[in-house]
Amino acid sequence: MLFDGCHSFPDLSWVFTEPHFALRFAYKKFKSNDTAKIHVNLTSSLLLLNLAYLLNRWIFSLGHLGLCKGIGGFTHYCLLCCFTWMAIEAFQLYLLVIKVTNIYLRHYMVKLCLVGWGFPALVVTITGSMNSYGKYTIMDMANRPTVAL
């Protein structure tokens, strides 16, 4: 079975991420605050990652290689989106703390969204074109298969 011991962790994370996402939309200064928008995008990528983990077990049980490749690519995309949005949030924090002067960049959020959602799509497209997603077996130290992906 896939993710046998860790199956409840994505479920628990999903439960706590949804209300956080809803509260961010209820935040009154959301329309003018770029930091809040970046945080909403990060939370969205975390929701997608949790969704990918929740769907992973079910799709793996179907045994269809095309679906396994698809969920592998989707999981990879969501994980890269989380890393990219965390890096963007760190960049925003750098601008706020180190570059204290008010810096205006034209179409700032559009550029950040292109990087945050587009760069991972580019990486997954290149990786998928090399036929890297599919069925793999993870071996332990004694060359016994532990998990088949």
PDB file of C-alpha atoms in Angstrom, residues 9-123:
ATOM      1  CA  PHE A   9      -1.274  13.611   7.717  1.00  0.00           C
ATOM      2  CA  PRO A  10      -2.523  15.049   4.397  1.00  0.00           C
ATOM      3  CA  ASP A  11      -6.113  14.743   5.663  1.00  0.00           C
ATOM      4  CA  LEU A  12      -5.283  16.690   8.819  1.00  0.00           C
ATOM      5  CA  SER A  13      -3.386  19.313   6.850  1.00  0.00           C
ATOM      6  CA  TRP A  14      -6.337  19.695   4.477  1.00  0.00           C
ATOM      7  CA  VAL A  15      -8.687  20.318   7.417  1.00  0.00           C
ATOM      8  CA  PHE A  16      -6.556  23.177   8.757  1.00  0.00           C
ATOM      9  CA  THR A  17      -5.659  24.704   5.381  1.00  0.00           C
ATOM     10  CA  GLU A  18      -9.244  25.220   4.204  1.00  0.00           C
ATOM     11  CA  PRO A  19     -10.321  27.582   7.032  1.00  0.00           C
ATOM     12  CA  HIS A  20      -7.058  29.489   6.695  1.00  0.00           C
ATOM     13  CA  PHE A  21      -7.781  29.952   2.996  1.00  0.00           C
ATOM     14  CA  ALA A  22     -11.329  31.152   3.720  1.00  0.00           C
ATOM     15  CA  LEU A  23     -10.123  33.601   6.370  1.00  0.00           C
ATOM     16  CA  ARG A  24      -7.605  35.097   3.959  1.00  0.00           C
ATOM     17  CA  PHE A  25     -10.405  35.904   1.531  1.00  0.00           C
ATOM     18  CA  ALA A  26     -12.422  37.487   4.330  1.00  0.00           C
ATOM     19  CA  TYR A  27      -9.479  39.746   5.199  1.00  0.00           C
ATOM     20  CA  LYS A  28     -10.560  43.346   4.465  1.00  0.00           C
ATOM     21  CA  LYS A  29      -7.223  44.668   3.193  1.00  0.00           C
ATOM     22  CA  PHE A  30      -6.803  41.767   0.749  1.00  0.00           C
ATOM     23  CA  LYS A  31      -7.251  43.864  -2.377  1.00  0.00           C
ATOM     24  CA  SER A  32      -4.425  46.288  -1.595  1.00  0.00           C
ATOM     25  CA  ASN A  33      -1.928  44.047   0.195  1.00  0.00           C
ATOM     26  CA  ASP A  34       0.507  42.139  -2.031  1.00  0.00           C
ATOM     27  CA  THR A  35       1.790  40.097   0.902  1.00  0.00           C
ATOM     28  CA  ALA A  36      -1.701  38.759   1.573  1.00  0.00           C
ATOM     29  CA  LYS A  37      -2.124  37.898  -2.115  1.00  0.00           C
ATOM     30  CA  ILE A  38       1.187  36.031  -2.107  1.00  0.00           C
ATOM     31  CA  HIS A  39       0.110  34.173   1.007  1.00  0.00           C
ATOM     32  CA  VAL A  40      -3.208  33.211  -0.611  1.00  0.00           C
ATOM     33  CA  ASN A  41      -1.315  31.813  -3.599  1.00  0.00           C
ATOM     34  CA  LEU A  42       0.941  29.827  -1.267  1.00  0.00           C
ATOM     35  CA  THR A  43      -2.101  28.497   0.573  1.00  0.00           C
ATOM     36  CA  SER A  44      -3.716  27.606  -2.763  1.00  0.00           C
ATOM     37  CA  SER A  45      -0.645  25.633  -3.782  1.00  0.00           C
ATOM     38  CA  LEU A  46      -0.722  23.844  -0.414  1.00  0.00           C
ATOM     39  CA  LEU A  47      -4.396  22.979  -0.957  1.00  0.00           C
ATOM     40  CA  LEU A  48      -3.558  21.564  -4.388  1.00  0.00           C
ATOM     41  CA  LEU A  49      -0.692  19.545  -2.909  1.00  0.00           C
ATOM     42  CA  ASN A  50      -2.987  18.107  -0.241  1.00  0.00           C
ATOM     43  CA  LEU A  51      -5.537  17.278  -2.927  1.00  0.00           C
ATOM     44  CA  ALA A  52      -2.841  15.503  -4.948  1.00  0.00           C
ATOM     45  CA  TYR A  53      -1.852  13.407  -1.919  1.00  0.00           C
ATOM     46  CA  LEU A  54      -5.466  12.545  -1.179  1.00  0.00           C
ATOM     47  CA  LEU A  55      -6.082  11.497  -4.795  1.00  0.00           C
ATOM     48  CA  ASN A  56      -2.774   9.618  -5.023  1.00  0.00           C
ATOM     49  CA  ARG A  57      -3.878   6.554  -3.061  1.00  0.00           C
ATOM     50  CA  TRP A  58      -7.169   6.227  -4.908  1.00  0.00           C
ATOM     51  CA  ILE A  59      -5.641   6.654  -8.382  1.00  0.00           C
ATOM     52  CA  PHE A  60      -2.832   4.214  -7.543  1.00  0.00           C
ATOM     53  CA  SER A  61      -5.425   1.593  -6.564  1.00  0.00           C
ATOM     54  CA  LEU A  62      -6.988   1.820 -10.050  1.00  0.00           C
ATOM     55  CA  GLY A  63      -3.768   0.463 -11.572  1.00  0.00           C
ATOM     56  CA  HIS A  64      -3.967   2.519 -14.783  1.00  0.00           C
ATOM     57  CA  LEU A  65      -0.479   3.602 -15.882  1.00  0.00           C
ATOM     58  CA  GLY A  66      -1.679   6.797 -17.617  1.00  0.00           C
ATOM     59  CA  LEU A  67      -3.492   7.964 -14.496  1.00  0.00           C
ATOM     60  CA  CYS A  68      -0.451   7.124 -12.371  1.00  0.00           C
ATOM     61  CA  LYS A  69       1.714   9.237 -14.659  1.00  0.00           C
ATOM     62  CA  GLY A  70      -0.810  12.050 -14.511  1.00  0.00           C
ATOM     63  CA  ILE A  71      -1.050  12.103 -10.715  1.00  0.00           C
ATOM     64  CA  GLY A  72       2.740  11.854 -10.522  1.00  0.00           C
ATOM     65  CA  GLY A  73       3.075  14.936 -12.713  1.00  0.00           C
ATOM     66  CA  PHE A  74       0.329  16.749 -10.811  1.00  0.00           C
ATOM     67  CA  THR A  75       1.954  15.967  -7.450  1.00  0.00           C
ATOM     68  CA  HIS A  76       5.325  17.127  -8.779  1.00  0.00           C
ATOM     69  CA  TYR A  77       3.736  20.345 -10.084  1.00  0.00           C
ATOM     70  CA  CYS A  78       1.993  21.073  -6.772  1.00  0.00           C
ATOM     71  CA  LEU A  79       5.150  20.444  -4.765  1.00  0.00           C
ATOM     72  CA  LEU A  80       7.182  22.745  -7.026  1.00  0.00           C
ATOM     73  CA  CYS A  81       4.449  25.401  -6.762  1.00  0.00           C
ATOM     74  CA  CYS A  82       4.711  25.252  -2.954  1.00  0.00           C
ATOM     75  CA  PHE A  83       8.485  25.677  -3.094  1.00  0.00           C
ATOM     76  CA  THR A  84       8.224  28.495  -5.636  1.00  0.00           C
ATOM     77  CA  TRP A  85       5.585  30.396  -3.669  1.00  0.00           C
ATOM     78  CA  MET A  86       7.641  30.012  -0.487  1.00  0.00           C
ATOM     79  CA  ALA A  87      10.609  31.517  -2.347  1.00  0.00           C
ATOM     80  CA  ILE A  88       8.392  34.348  -3.604  1.00  0.00           C
ATOM     81  CA  GLU A  89       7.187  34.973  -0.064  1.00  0.00           C
ATOM     82  CA  ALA A  90      10.817  35.097   1.097  1.00  0.00           C
ATOM     83  CA  PHE A  91      11.572  37.585  -1.695  1.00  0.00           C
ATOM     84  CA  GLN A  92       8.606  39.711  -0.587  1.00  0.00           C
ATOM     85  CA  LEU A  93       9.867  39.613   2.992  1.00  0.00           C
ATOM     86  CA  TYR A  94      13.301  40.698   1.746  1.00  0.00           C
ATOM     87  CA  LEU A  95      11.720  43.669  -0.042  1.00  0.00           C
ATOM     88  CA  LEU A  96       9.739  44.637   3.056  1.00  0.00           C
ATOM     89  CA  VAL A  97      12.543  44.270   5.614  1.00  0.00           C
ATOM     90  CA  ILE A  98      15.791  45.020   3.772  1.00  0.00           C
ATOM     91  CA  LYS A  99      14.604  47.354   1.041  1.00  0.00           C
ATOM     92  CA  VAL A 100      12.585  49.535   3.380  1.00  0.00           C
ATOM     93  CA  THR A 101      11.895  52.243   0.820  1.00  0.00           C
ATOM     94  CA  ASN A 102       8.645  51.922  -1.068  1.00  0.00           C
ATOM     95  CA  ILE A 103       9.460  50.074  -4.285  1.00  0.00           C
ATOM     96  CA  TYR A 104       6.869  50.079  -7.043  1.00  0.00           C
ATOM     97  CA  LEU A 105       7.014  47.415  -9.729  1.00  0.00           C
ATOM     98  CA  ARG A 106       4.542  47.492 -12.611  1.00  0.00           C
ATOM     99  CA  HIS A 107       2.225  44.484 -12.735  1.00  0.00           C
ATOM    100  CA  TYR A 108       4.002  43.005  -9.717  1.00  0.00           C
ATOM    101  CA  MET A 109       1.428  40.313  -8.896  1.00  0.00           C
ATOM    102  CA  VAL A 110       1.075  39.276 -12.540  1.00  0.00           C
ATOM    103  CA  LYS A 111       4.834  38.721 -12.741  1.00  0.00           C
ATOM    104  CA  LEU A 112       4.843  36.816  -9.464  1.00  0.00           C
ATOM    105  CA  CYS A 113       1.967  34.608 -10.612  1.00  0.00           C
ATOM    106  CA  LEU A 114       3.765  33.855 -13.865  1.00  0.00           C
ATOM    107  CA  VAL A 115       6.810  32.737 -11.884  1.00  0.00           C
ATOM    108  CA  GLY A 116       4.868  30.996  -9.105  1.00  0.00           C
ATOM    109  CA  TRP A 117       2.538  28.981 -11.334  1.00  0.00           C
ATOM    110  CA  GLY A 118       4.408  29.054 -14.655  1.00  0.00           C
ATOM    111  CA  PHE A 119       7.929  27.985 -13.679  1.00  0.00           C
ATOM    112  CA  PRO A 120       6.744  24.715 -12.069  1.00  0.00           C
ATOM    113  CA  ALA A 121       4.592  24.015 -15.146  1.00  0.00           C
ATOM    114  CA  LEU A 122       7.666  24.441 -17.342  1.00  0.00           C
ATOM    115  CA  VAL A 123       9.716  22.048 -15.177  1.00  0.00           C
TER     116      VAL A 123
END
